Amino acid sequence: MTDENTKTVRIWRNAHLATFAPGLPGMGIVENGAIAAKDGRIIYAGAEAALPAGLSAGAEIFDCEGRWITPGLIDCHTHIVHAGNRAREFEMRLSGATYEEIARAGGGIVSSVAAVRGASEDQLIAQSLPRLDALIAEGLTTVEVKSGYGLDVDSELKSLRAARRLESERAVSVRTTFLGAHALPPEFKENRAGYLDLVIDKMLPAVAAEGLADAVDGFCEGIAFSPEEIERVFVAAEKHGLPVKLHVDQLSNLGGAALAARHHALSADHLEYTDEAGAIAMAAAGTVAVILPGAFYFIRETKKPPIDLFRRHGVAMALATDVNPGTSPLTSLLLTMNMGATLFSMTVEECLAGVTREAARALGLSNEVGTLEVGKWADLAIWDIDRPAELVYRMGFNPLHKRVYRGK
Ligand code: DI6
Ligand code: FE
């Protein structure tokens, strides 16, 4: 970032800060605060009265008129790069069709795979941008984007190239995740081992060689891949120096959380059926619990993730949309927070930390973003609210006043 704008100190004053700084209690609130930034990074965050003398000289100053500032929002679990949608399947389900009938009618993940394989990289970008824009409109500054609907080498590479390109299409930071172990593509229906070999011996090396993924993920579930199969993918990811994360225990308890913890996964995601042993293992490994209420709500799941176990054992909790065409067509982190509170009794502080500080942790970005602290990127969300709880309380209302990305 070299333009003059970033050489000048920029100050946002007359604001209340929810810093989420680990050293401060609760949300790290600083009333009557100010934030200063230079070269895109925070150089001061604290009481306006204690702003270092001289910093204002020549600075570009923004009066926030008593508004609230949080860290820019972070969505740490999305599948926003996909093609087409599954509204027809949704209608069939509402009229009582079973998953089997839907699958026979060509629905399910397989229909999204056909759509991605048939789309160009440009078409994937064009279809993904409206979803990204919806998140950006709510103050998002960092987003994780998975592959997982290509399921052949070229289509997985195409998906991850499209994900990477989103960063040049919008003022947003993108972290990409390779999710080749998402589902068995039709051509490998009778050959699981063959598909795992393709993921491990062909896809992963090609993804790593082009630097297309920041992490590797999998779907550990009866309808997807077994713990043993995921273990093979994780060993290969580690050989390529890539961190891992995992969709676990969404529909059943296969011990996915403990498996993720054994591999020191950045995060274990979904977790509806995770047990205490899994929570203890995640706490010991520092694996973040990524709670995905959109999928729980949309598929009408009834088993809630064990929030109390995560609290009791000190497992960090993040919240994310899980934007995907099949089980969570949800492009709102604000609504995601309301669901976390309303469906799972997460507190306002847990919800807001879940889309800032803890979401950064789930992406291995704790040193870069997720709190309002000196040295972090100056990614800010400025809100027309009187108290942070309003960001979790409302459904379908966006009180964002301004979004600042890397100090601009
Ligand atoms: N868990 C899910 O809920 C989605 N993927 C996953 O690993 C389902 C994806 C889809 O149905 O398109
Ligand atoms: Fe997912």
JSON list of C-alpha atoms in Angstrom, two decimals, residues 139-343:
[
{"chain": "A", "resi": 139, "resn": "GLY", "atom": "CA", "xyz": [-18.73, -4.25, 7.80]},
{"chain": "A", "resi": 140, "resn": "LEU", "atom": "CA", "xyz": [-16.82, -7.40, 6.83]},
{"chain": "A", "resi": 141, "resn": "THR", "atom": "CA", "xyz": [-13.09, -6.89, 6.16]},
{"chain": "A", "resi": 142, "resn": "THR", "atom": "CA", "xyz": [-11.75, -10.49, 6.18]},
{"chain": "A", "resi": 143, "resn": "VAL", "atom": "CA", "xyz": [-13.41, -13.58, 4.68]},
{"chain": "A", "resi": 144, "resn": "GLU", "atom": "CA", "xyz": [-12.45, -17.24, 4.41]},
{"chain": "A", "resi": 145, "resn": "VAL", "atom": "CA", "xyz": [-13.47, -18.96, 1.17]},
{"chain": "A", "resi": 146, "resn": "LYS", "atom": "CA", "xyz": [-13.40, -22.73, 0.60]},
{"chain": "A", "resi": 147, "resn": "SER", "atom": "CA", "xyz": [-13.29, -24.80, -2.58]},
{"chain": "A", "resi": 148, "resn": "GLY", "atom": "CA", "xyz": [-15.18, -28.10, -2.50]},
{"chain": "A", "resi": 149, "resn": "TYR", "atom": "CA", "xyz": [-17.68, -27.97, -5.35]},
{"chain": "A", "resi": 150, "resn": "GLY", "atom": "CA", "xyz": [-15.21, -28.71, -8.13]},
{"chain": "A", "resi": 151, "resn": "LEU", "atom": "CA", "xyz": [-14.03, -32.19, -6.99]},
{"chain": "A", "resi": 152, "resn": "ASP", "atom": "CA", "xyz": [-11.70, -32.65, -9.91]},
{"chain": "A", "resi": 153, "resn": "VAL", "atom": "CA", "xyz": [-8.22, -31.11, -10.25]},
{"chain": "A", "resi": 154, "resn": "ASP", "atom": "CA", "xyz": [-9.06, -28.36, -12.75]},
{"chain": "A", "resi": 155, "resn": "SER", "atom": "CA", "xyz": [-12.32, -27.33, -11.08]},
{"chain": "A", "resi": 156, "resn": "GLU", "atom": "CA", "xyz": [-10.79, -27.21, -7.60]},
{"chain": "A", "resi": 157, "resn": "LEU", "atom": "CA", "xyz": [-7.92, -25.06, -8.91]},
{"chain": "A", "resi": 158, "resn": "LYS", "atom": "CA", "xyz": [-10.44, -22.88, -10.80]},
{"chain": "A", "resi": 159, "resn": "SER", "atom": "CA", "xyz": [-12.46, -22.39, -7.59]},
{"chain": "A", "resi": 160, "resn": "LEU", "atom": "CA", "xyz": [-9.43, -21.42, -5.51]},
{"chain": "A", "resi": 161, "resn": "ARG", "atom": "CA", "xyz": [-8.11, -19.07, -8.22]},
{"chain": "A", "resi": 162, "resn": "ALA", "atom": "CA", "xyz": [-11.54, -17.39, -8.22]},
{"chain": "A", "resi": 163, "resn": "ALA", "atom": "CA", "xyz": [-11.43, -17.16, -4.42]},
{"chain": "A", "resi": 164, "resn": "ARG", "atom": "CA", "xyz": [-7.97, -15.58, -4.50]},
{"chain": "A", "resi": 165, "resn": "ARG", "atom": "CA", "xyz": [-9.12, -13.10, -7.20]},
{"chain": "A", "resi": 166, "resn": "LEU", "atom": "CA", "xyz": [-11.92, -11.80, -4.98]},
{"chain": "A", "resi": 167, "resn": "GLU", "atom": "CA", "xyz": [-9.20, -9.92, -3.09]},
{"chain": "A", "resi": 168, "resn": "SER", "atom": "CA", "xyz": [-8.42, -7.84, -6.21]},
{"chain": "A", "resi": 169, "resn": "GLU", "atom": "CA", "xyz": [-12.11, -7.27, -6.96]},
{"chain": "A", "resi": 170, "resn": "ARG", "atom": "CA", "xyz": [-12.99, -5.81, -3.54]},
{"chain": "A", "resi": 171, "resn": "ALA", "atom": "CA", "xyz": [-11.25, -4.05, -0.61]},
{"chain": "A", "resi": 172, "resn": "VAL", "atom": "CA", "xyz": [-11.26, -7.18, 1.54]},
{"chain": "A", "resi": 173, "resn": "SER", "atom": "CA", "xyz": [-8.78, -9.77, 2.80]},
{"chain": "A", "resi": 174, "resn": "VAL", "atom": "CA", "xyz": [-9.41, -13.34, 1.57]},
{"chain": "A", "resi": 175, "resn": "ARG", "atom": "CA", "xyz": [-8.10, -16.53, 3.15]},
{"chain": "A", "resi": 176, "resn": "THR", "atom": "CA", "xyz": [-8.59, -19.63, 1.00]},
{"chain": "A", "resi": 177, "resn": "THR", "atom": "CA", "xyz": [-9.15, -23.23, 2.10]},
{"chain": "A", "resi": 178, "resn": "PHE", "atom": "CA", "xyz": [-8.84, -26.37, -0.04]},
{"chain": "A", "resi": 179, "resn": "LEU", "atom": "CA", "xyz": [-11.85, -28.63, 0.60]},
{"chain": "A", "resi": 180, "resn": "GLY", "atom": "CA", "xyz": [-11.37, -31.40, -1.95]},
{"chain": "A", "resi": 181, "resn": "ALA", "atom": "CA", "xyz": [-12.53, -33.86, 0.72]},
{"chain": "A", "resi": 182, "resn": "HIS", "atom": "CA", "xyz": [-16.02, -32.33, 0.71]},
{"chain": "A", "resi": 183, "resn": "ALA", "atom": "CA", "xyz": [-18.00, -35.03, -1.13]},
{"chain": "A", "resi": 184, "resn": "LEU", "atom": "CA", "xyz": [-17.50, -37.98, -3.48]},
{"chain": "A", "resi": 185, "resn": "PRO", "atom": "CA", "xyz": [-17.99, -36.81, -7.09]},
{"chain": "A", "resi": 186, "resn": "PRO", "atom": "CA", "xyz": [-20.33, -38.91, -9.27]},
{"chain": "A", "resi": 187, "resn": "GLU", "atom": "CA", "xyz": [-17.52, -40.49, -11.30]},
{"chain": "A", "resi": 188, "resn": "PHE", "atom": "CA", "xyz": [-15.94, -41.88, -8.13]},
{"chain": "A", "resi": 189, "resn": "LYS", "atom": "CA", "xyz": [-19.20, -43.12, -6.56]},
{"chain": "A", "resi": 190, "resn": "GLU", "atom": "CA", "xyz": [-17.89, -46.70, -6.53]},
{"chain": "A", "resi": 191, "resn": "ASN", "atom": "CA", "xyz": [-14.25, -45.83, -5.93]},
{"chain": "A", "resi": 192, "resn": "ARG", "atom": "CA", "xyz": [-13.69, -43.98, -2.64]},
{"chain": "A", "resi": 193, "resn": "ALA", "atom": "CA", "xyz": [-10.04, -44.93, -2.41]},
{"chain": "A", "resi": 194, "resn": "GLY", "atom": "CA", "xyz": [-9.47, -43.69, -5.95]},
{"chain": "A", "resi": 195, "resn": "TYR", "atom": "CA", "xyz": [-10.94, -40.30, -5.11]},
{"chain": "A", "resi": 196, "resn": "LEU", "atom": "CA", "xyz": [-8.88, -39.98, -1.91]},
{"chain": "A", "resi": 197, "resn": "ASP", "atom": "CA", "xyz": [-5.78, -40.78, -3.99]},
{"chain": "A", "resi": 198, "resn": "LEU", "atom": "CA", "xyz": [-6.78, -38.02, -6.45]},
{"chain": "A", "resi": 199, "resn": "VAL", "atom": "CA", "xyz": [-7.22, -35.53, -3.59]},
{"chain": "A", "resi": 200, "resn": "ILE", "atom": "CA", "xyz": [-3.90, -36.46, -1.98]},
{"chain": "A", "resi": 201, "resn": "ASP", "atom": "CA", "xyz": [-1.68, -37.25, -4.95]},
{"chain": "A", "resi": 202, "resn": "LYS", "atom": "CA", "xyz": [-2.96, -34.80, -7.56]},
{"chain": "A", "resi": 203, "resn": "MET", "atom": "CA", "xyz": [-5.16, -31.99, -6.16]},
{"chain": "A", "resi": 204, "resn": "LEU", "atom": "CA", "xyz": [-3.23, -31.11, -3.03]},
{"chain": "A", "resi": 205, "resn": "PRO", "atom": "CA", "xyz": [0.20, -30.95, -4.74]},
{"chain": "A", "resi": 206, "resn": "ALA", "atom": "CA", "xyz": [-1.24, -28.76, -7.53]},
{"chain": "A", "resi": 207, "resn": "VAL", "atom": "CA", "xyz": [-2.97, -26.46, -5.02]},
{"chain": "A", "resi": 208, "resn": "ALA", "atom": "CA", "xyz": [0.19, -26.20, -2.90]},
{"chain": "A", "resi": 209, "resn": "ALA", "atom": "CA", "xyz": [2.47, -25.63, -5.92]},
{"chain": "A", "resi": 210, "resn": "GLU", "atom": "CA", "xyz": [0.36, -22.62, -6.96]},
{"chain": "A", "resi": 211, "resn": "GLY", "atom": "CA", "xyz": [0.02, -21.30, -3.40]},
{"chain": "A", "resi": 212, "resn": "LEU", "atom": "CA", "xyz": [-3.75, -21.35, -3.79]},
{"chain": "A", "resi": 213, "resn": "ALA", "atom": "CA", "xyz": [-4.70, -22.45, -0.27]},
{"chain": "A", "resi": 214, "resn": "ASP", "atom": "CA", "xyz": [-3.93, -21.09, 3.20]},
{"chain": "A", "resi": 215, "resn": "ALA", "atom": "CA", "xyz": [-5.43, -24.20, 4.88]},
{"chain": "A", "resi": 216, "resn": "VAL", "atom": "CA", "xyz": [-6.96, -27.61, 4.15]},
{"chain": "A", "resi": 217, "resn": "ASP", "atom": "CA", "xyz": [-10.44, -28.68, 5.29]},
{"chain": "A", "resi": 218, "resn": "GLY", "atom": "CA", "xyz": [-12.61, -31.81, 5.06]},
{"chain": "A", "resi": 219, "resn": "PHE", "atom": "CA", "xyz": [-16.14, -33.01, 5.78]},
{"chain": "A", "resi": 220, "resn": "CYS", "atom": "CA", "xyz": [-15.94, -35.72, 8.44]},
{"chain": "A", "resi": 221, "resn": "GLU", "atom": "CA", "xyz": [-19.42, -37.26, 8.41]},
{"chain": "A", "resi": 222, "resn": "GLY", "atom": "CA", "xyz": [-21.22, -40.49, 7.59]},
{"chain": "A", "resi": 223, "resn": "ILE", "atom": "CA", "xyz": [-22.47, -39.01, 4.29]},
{"chain": "A", "resi": 224, "resn": "ALA", "atom": "CA", "xyz": [-18.96, -37.71, 3.48]},
{"chain": "A", "resi": 225, "resn": "PHE", "atom": "CA", "xyz": [-15.57, -38.97, 4.68]},
{"chain": "A", "resi": 226, "resn": "SER", "atom": "CA", "xyz": [-14.55, -41.18, 7.62]},
{"chain": "A", "resi": 227, "resn": "PRO", "atom": "CA", "xyz": [-12.04, -40.15, 10.29]},
{"chain": "A", "resi": 228, "resn": "GLU", "atom": "CA", "xyz": [-9.52, -42.56, 8.72]},
{"chain": "A", "resi": 229, "resn": "GLU", "atom": "CA", "xyz": [-9.98, -40.95, 5.28]},
{"chain": "A", "resi": 230, "resn": "ILE", "atom": "CA", "xyz": [-9.70, -37.44, 6.74]},
{"chain": "A", "resi": 231, "resn": "GLU", "atom": "CA", "xyz": [-6.54, -38.52, 8.61]},
{"chain": "A", "resi": 232, "resn": "ARG", "atom": "CA", "xyz": [-4.92, -39.37, 5.25]},
{"chain": "A", "resi": 233, "resn": "VAL", "atom": "CA", "xyz": [-5.80, -35.92, 3.90]},
{"chain": "A", "resi": 234, "resn": "PHE", "atom": "CA", "xyz": [-4.44, -34.22, 7.03]},
{"chain": "A", "resi": 235, "resn": "VAL", "atom": "CA", "xyz": [-1.14, -36.09, 6.87]},
{"chain": "A", "resi": 236, "resn": "ALA", "atom": "CA", "xyz": [-0.77, -34.95, 3.26]},
{"chain": "A", "resi": 237, "resn": "ALA", "atom": "CA", "xyz": [-1.68, -31.35, 4.15]},
{"chain": "A", "resi": 238, "resn": "GLU", "atom": "CA", "xyz": [0.98, -31.34, 6.86]},
{"chain": "A", "resi": 239, "resn": "LYS", "atom": "CA", "xyz": [3.55, -32.65, 4.34]},
{"chain": "A", "resi": 240, "resn": "HIS", "atom": "CA", "xyz": [2.77, -29.53, 2.28]},
{"chain": "A", "resi": 241, "resn": "GLY", "atom": "CA", "xyz": [3.10, -27.31, 5.35]},
{"chain": "A", "resi": 242, "resn": "LEU", "atom": "CA", "xyz": [-0.58, -26.36, 5.31]},
{"chain": "A", "resi": 243, "resn": "PRO", "atom": "CA", "xyz": [-2.63, -25.96, 8.52]},
{"chain": "A", "resi": 244, "resn": "VAL", "atom": "CA", "xyz": [-5.93, -27.85, 8.76]},
{"chain": "A", "resi": 245, "resn": "LYS", "atom": "CA", "xyz": [-9.52, -27.25, 9.84]},
{"chain": "A", "resi": 246, "resn": "LEU", "atom": "CA", "xyz": [-12.48, -29.66, 9.73]},
{"chain": "A", "resi": 247, "resn": "HIS", "atom": "CA", "xyz": [-16.27, -29.87, 9.37]},
{"chain": "A", "resi": 248, "resn": "VAL", "atom": "CA", "xyz": [-17.02, -32.16, 12.31]},
{"chain": "A", "resi": 249, "resn": "ASP", "atom": "CA", "xyz": [-19.88, -33.83, 14.22]},
{"chain": "A", "resi": 250, "resn": "GLN", "atom": "CA", "xyz": [-22.58, -31.96, 12.27]},
{"chain": "A", "resi": 251, "resn": "LEU", "atom": "CA", "xyz": [-25.01, -34.90, 11.96]},
{"chain": "A", "resi": 252, "resn": "SER", "atom": "CA", "xyz": [-23.37, -37.53, 14.18]},
{"chain": "A", "resi": 253, "resn": "ASN", "atom": "CA", "xyz": [-20.45, -37.98, 16.57]},
{"chain": "A", "resi": 254, "resn": "LEU", "atom": "CA", "xyz": [-17.62, -39.66, 14.68]},
{"chain": "A", "resi": 255, "resn": "GLY", "atom": "CA", "xyz": [-15.02, -38.21, 17.05]},
{"chain": "A", "resi": 256, "resn": "GLY", "atom": "CA", "xyz": [-14.27, -35.51, 14.47]},
{"chain": "A", "resi": 257, "resn": "ALA", "atom": "CA", "xyz": [-13.50, -32.86, 17.08]},
{"chain": "A", "resi": 258, "resn": "ALA", "atom": "CA", "xyz": [-10.87, -35.06, 18.74]},
{"chain": "A", "resi": 259, "resn": "LEU", "atom": "CA", "xyz": [-9.42, -35.91, 15.32]},
{"chain": "A", "resi": 260, "resn": "ALA", "atom": "CA", "xyz": [-9.12, -32.20, 14.49]},
{"chain": "A", "resi": 261, "resn": "ALA", "atom": "CA", "xyz": [-7.50, -31.54, 17.86]},
{"chain": "A", "resi": 262, "resn": "ARG", "atom": "CA", "xyz": [-4.99, -34.38, 17.36]},
{"chain": "A", "resi": 263, "resn": "HIS", "atom": "CA", "xyz": [-3.80, -32.52, 14.27]},
{"chain": "A", "resi": 264, "resn": "HIS", "atom": "CA", "xyz": [-3.79, -29.15, 16.06]},
{"chain": "A", "resi": 265, "resn": "ALA", "atom": "CA", "xyz": [-6.42, -27.91, 13.61]},
{"chain": "A", "resi": 266, "resn": "LEU", "atom": "CA", "xyz": [-6.98, -24.17, 13.50]},
{"chain": "A", "resi": 267, "resn": "SER", "atom": "CA", "xyz": [-10.69, -24.92, 13.97]},
{"chain": "A", "resi": 268, "resn": "ALA", "atom": "CA", "xyz": [-13.34, -27.59, 14.18]},
{"chain": "A", "resi": 269, "resn": "ASP", "atom": "CA", "xyz": [-16.63, -26.45, 12.67]},
{"chain": "A", "resi": 270, "resn": "HIS", "atom": "CA", "xyz": [-20.36, -27.29, 13.17]},
{"chain": "A", "resi": 271, "resn": "LEU", "atom": "CA", "xyz": [-19.93, -29.45, 16.35]},
{"chain": "A", "resi": 272, "resn": "GLU", "atom": "CA", "xyz": [-23.64, -30.17, 17.04]},
{"chain": "A", "resi": 273, "resn": "TYR", "atom": "CA", "xyz": [-22.84, -33.75, 18.15]},
{"chain": "A", "resi": 274, "resn": "THR", "atom": "CA", "xyz": [-19.46, -33.11, 19.77]},
{"chain": "A", "resi": 275, "resn": "ASP", "atom": "CA", "xyz": [-19.06, -34.66, 23.25]},
{"chain": "A", "resi": 276, "resn": "GLU", "atom": "CA", "xyz": [-17.05, -33.62, 26.32]},
{"chain": "A", "resi": 277, "resn": "ALA", "atom": "CA", "xyz": [-14.01, -35.63, 25.25]},
{"chain": "A", "resi": 278, "resn": "GLY", "atom": "CA", "xyz": [-14.00, -33.65, 22.02]},
{"chain": "A", "resi": 279, "resn": "ALA", "atom": "CA", "xyz": [-14.29, -30.34, 23.87]},
{"chain": "A", "resi": 280, "resn": "ILE", "atom": "CA", "xyz": [-11.44, -31.27, 26.23]},
{"chain": "A", "resi": 281, "resn": "ALA", "atom": "CA", "xyz": [-9.23, -32.29, 23.29]},
{"chain": "A", "resi": 282, "resn": "MET", "atom": "CA", "xyz": [-10.01, -29.03, 21.44]},
{"chain": "A", "resi": 283, "resn": "ALA", "atom": "CA", "xyz": [-9.17, -26.97, 24.55]},
{"chain": "A", "resi": 284, "resn": "ALA", "atom": "CA", "xyz": [-5.82, -28.74, 24.95]},
{"chain": "A", "resi": 285, "resn": "ALA", "atom": "CA", "xyz": [-4.95, -28.21, 21.28]},
{"chain": "A", "resi": 286, "resn": "GLY", "atom": "CA", "xyz": [-6.15, -24.60, 21.11]},
{"chain": "A", "resi": 287, "resn": "THR", "atom": "CA", "xyz": [-8.54, -25.58, 18.30]},
{"chain": "A", "resi": 288, "resn": "VAL", "atom": "CA", "xyz": [-11.26, -22.94, 17.85]},
{"chain": "A", "resi": 289, "resn": "ALA", "atom": "CA", "xyz": [-14.93, -24.07, 17.88]},
{"chain": "A", "resi": 290, "resn": "VAL", "atom": "CA", "xyz": [-16.61, -22.50, 14.85]},
{"chain": "A", "resi": 291, "resn": "ILE", "atom": "CA", "xyz": [-20.36, -22.42, 15.49]},
{"chain": "A", "resi": 292, "resn": "LEU", "atom": "CA", "xyz": [-22.56, -22.38, 12.36]},
{"chain": "A", "resi": 293, "resn": "PRO", "atom": "CA", "xyz": [-26.18, -21.62, 13.35]},
{"chain": "A", "resi": 294, "resn": "GLY", "atom": "CA", "xyz": [-27.26, -20.99, 9.75]},
{"chain": "A", "resi": 295, "resn": "ALA", "atom": "CA", "xyz": [-26.88, -24.67, 8.80]},
{"chain": "A", "resi": 296, "resn": "PHE", "atom": "CA", "xyz": [-28.48, -25.79, 12.09]},
{"chain": "A", "resi": 297, "resn": "TYR", "atom": "CA", "xyz": [-31.47, -23.54, 11.39]},
{"chain": "A", "resi": 298, "resn": "PHE", "atom": "CA", "xyz": [-31.80, -24.27, 7.65]},
{"chain": "A", "resi": 299, "resn": "ILE", "atom": "CA", "xyz": [-31.74, -28.07, 7.89]},
{"chain": "A", "resi": 300, "resn": "ARG", "atom": "CA", "xyz": [-33.92, -27.89, 11.02]},
{"chain": "A", "resi": 301, "resn": "GLU", "atom": "CA", "xyz": [-31.36, -29.70, 13.13]},
{"chain": "A", "resi": 302, "resn": "THR", "atom": "CA", "xyz": [-32.46, -30.21, 16.74]},
{"chain": "A", "resi": 303, "resn": "LYS", "atom": "CA", "xyz": [-29.20, -31.16, 18.46]},
{"chain": "A", "resi": 304, "resn": "LYS", "atom": "CA", "xyz": [-27.47, -27.93, 19.59]},
{"chain": "A", "resi": 305, "resn": "PRO", "atom": "CA", "xyz": [-23.67, -27.63, 19.78]},
{"chain": "A", "resi": 306, "resn": "PRO", "atom": "CA", "xyz": [-22.39, -28.00, 23.40]},
{"chain": "A", "resi": 307, "resn": "ILE", "atom": "CA", "xyz": [-21.74, -24.31, 24.10]},
{"chain": "A", "resi": 308, "resn": "ASP", "atom": "CA", "xyz": [-21.63, -24.94, 27.86]},
{"chain": "A", "resi": 309, "resn": "LEU", "atom": "CA", "xyz": [-18.93, -27.62, 27.43]},
{"chain": "A", "resi": 310, "resn": "PHE", "atom": "CA", "xyz": [-16.86, -25.20, 25.33]},
{"chain": "A", "resi": 311, "resn": "ARG", "atom": "CA", "xyz": [-17.26, -22.52, 28.00]},
{"chain": "A", "resi": 312, "resn": "ARG", "atom": "CA", "xyz": [-16.43, -24.92, 30.83]},
{"chain": "A", "resi": 313, "resn": "HIS", "atom": "CA", "xyz": [-13.26, -26.20, 29.14]},
{"chain": "A", "resi": 314, "resn": "GLY", "atom": "CA", "xyz": [-12.12, -22.83, 27.79]},
{"chain": "A", "resi": 315, "resn": "VAL", "atom": "CA", "xyz": [-12.58, -23.61, 24.08]},
{"chain": "A", "resi": 316, "resn": "ALA", "atom": "CA", "xyz": [-12.51, -20.38, 22.05]},
{"chain": "A", "resi": 317, "resn": "MET", "atom": "CA", "xyz": [-15.74, -19.96, 20.05]},
{"chain": "A", "resi": 318, "resn": "ALA", "atom": "CA", "xyz": [-16.18, -18.25, 16.68]},
{"chain": "A", "resi": 319, "resn": "LEU", "atom": "CA", "xyz": [-19.38, -17.73, 14.67]},
{"chain": "A", "resi": 320, "resn": "ALA", "atom": "CA", "xyz": [-19.63, -17.86, 10.86]},
{"chain": "A", "resi": 321, "resn": "THR", "atom": "CA", "xyz": [-22.28, -17.91, 8.13]},
{"chain": "A", "resi": 322, "resn": "ASP", "atom": "CA", "xyz": [-21.21, -21.18, 6.39]},
{"chain": "A", "resi": 323, "resn": "VAL", "atom": "CA", "xyz": [-22.59, -19.52, 3.22]},
{"chain": "A", "resi": 324, "resn": "ASN", "atom": "CA", "xyz": [-23.34, -22.46, 0.91]},
{"chain": "A", "resi": 325, "resn": "PRO", "atom": "CA", "xyz": [-26.17, -23.28, -1.52]},
{"chain": "A", "resi": 326, "resn": "GLY", "atom": "CA", "xyz": [-27.29, -26.47, 0.20]},
{"chain": "A", "resi": 327, "resn": "THR", "atom": "CA", "xyz": [-27.47, -26.08, 3.96]},
{"chain": "A", "resi": 328, "resn": "SER", "atom": "CA", "xyz": [-26.80, -22.40, 4.76]},
{"chain": "A", "resi": 329, "resn": "PRO", "atom": "CA", "xyz": [-27.69, -19.85, 2.06]},
{"chain": "A", "resi": 330, "resn": "LEU", "atom": "CA", "xyz": [-27.02, -17.13, 4.65]},
{"chain": "A", "resi": 331, "resn": "THR", "atom": "CA", "xyz": [-25.04, -13.99, 3.76]},
{"chain": "A", "resi": 332, "resn": "SER", "atom": "CA", "xyz": [-25.41, -12.01, 6.99]},
{"chain": "A", "resi": 333, "resn": "LEU", "atom": "CA", "xyz": [-23.01, -12.11, 9.94]},
{"chain": "A", "resi": 334, "resn": "LEU", "atom": "CA", "xyz": [-25.43, -9.87, 11.88]},
{"chain": "A", "resi": 335, "resn": "LEU", "atom": "CA", "xyz": [-28.22, -12.46, 11.52]},
{"chain": "A", "resi": 336, "resn": "THR", "atom": "CA", "xyz": [-25.68, -15.20, 12.29]},
{"chain": "A", "resi": 337, "resn": "MET", "atom": "CA", "xyz": [-24.95, -13.48, 15.61]},
{"chain": "A", "resi": 338, "resn": "ASN", "atom": "CA", "xyz": [-28.65, -13.18, 16.40]},
{"chain": "A", "resi": 339, "resn": "MET", "atom": "CA", "xyz": [-29.02, -16.92, 15.71]},
{"chain": "A", "resi": 340, "resn": "GLY", "atom": "CA", "xyz": [-26.02, -17.70, 17.94]},
{"chain": "A", "resi": 341, "resn": "ALA", "atom": "CA", "xyz": [-27.71, -15.82, 20.78]},
{"chain": "A", "resi": 342, "resn": "THR", "atom": "CA", "xyz": [-31.32, -16.80, 20.12]},
{"chain": "A", "resi": 343, "resn": "LEU", "atom": "CA", "xyz": [-30.79, -20.48, 19.17]}
]
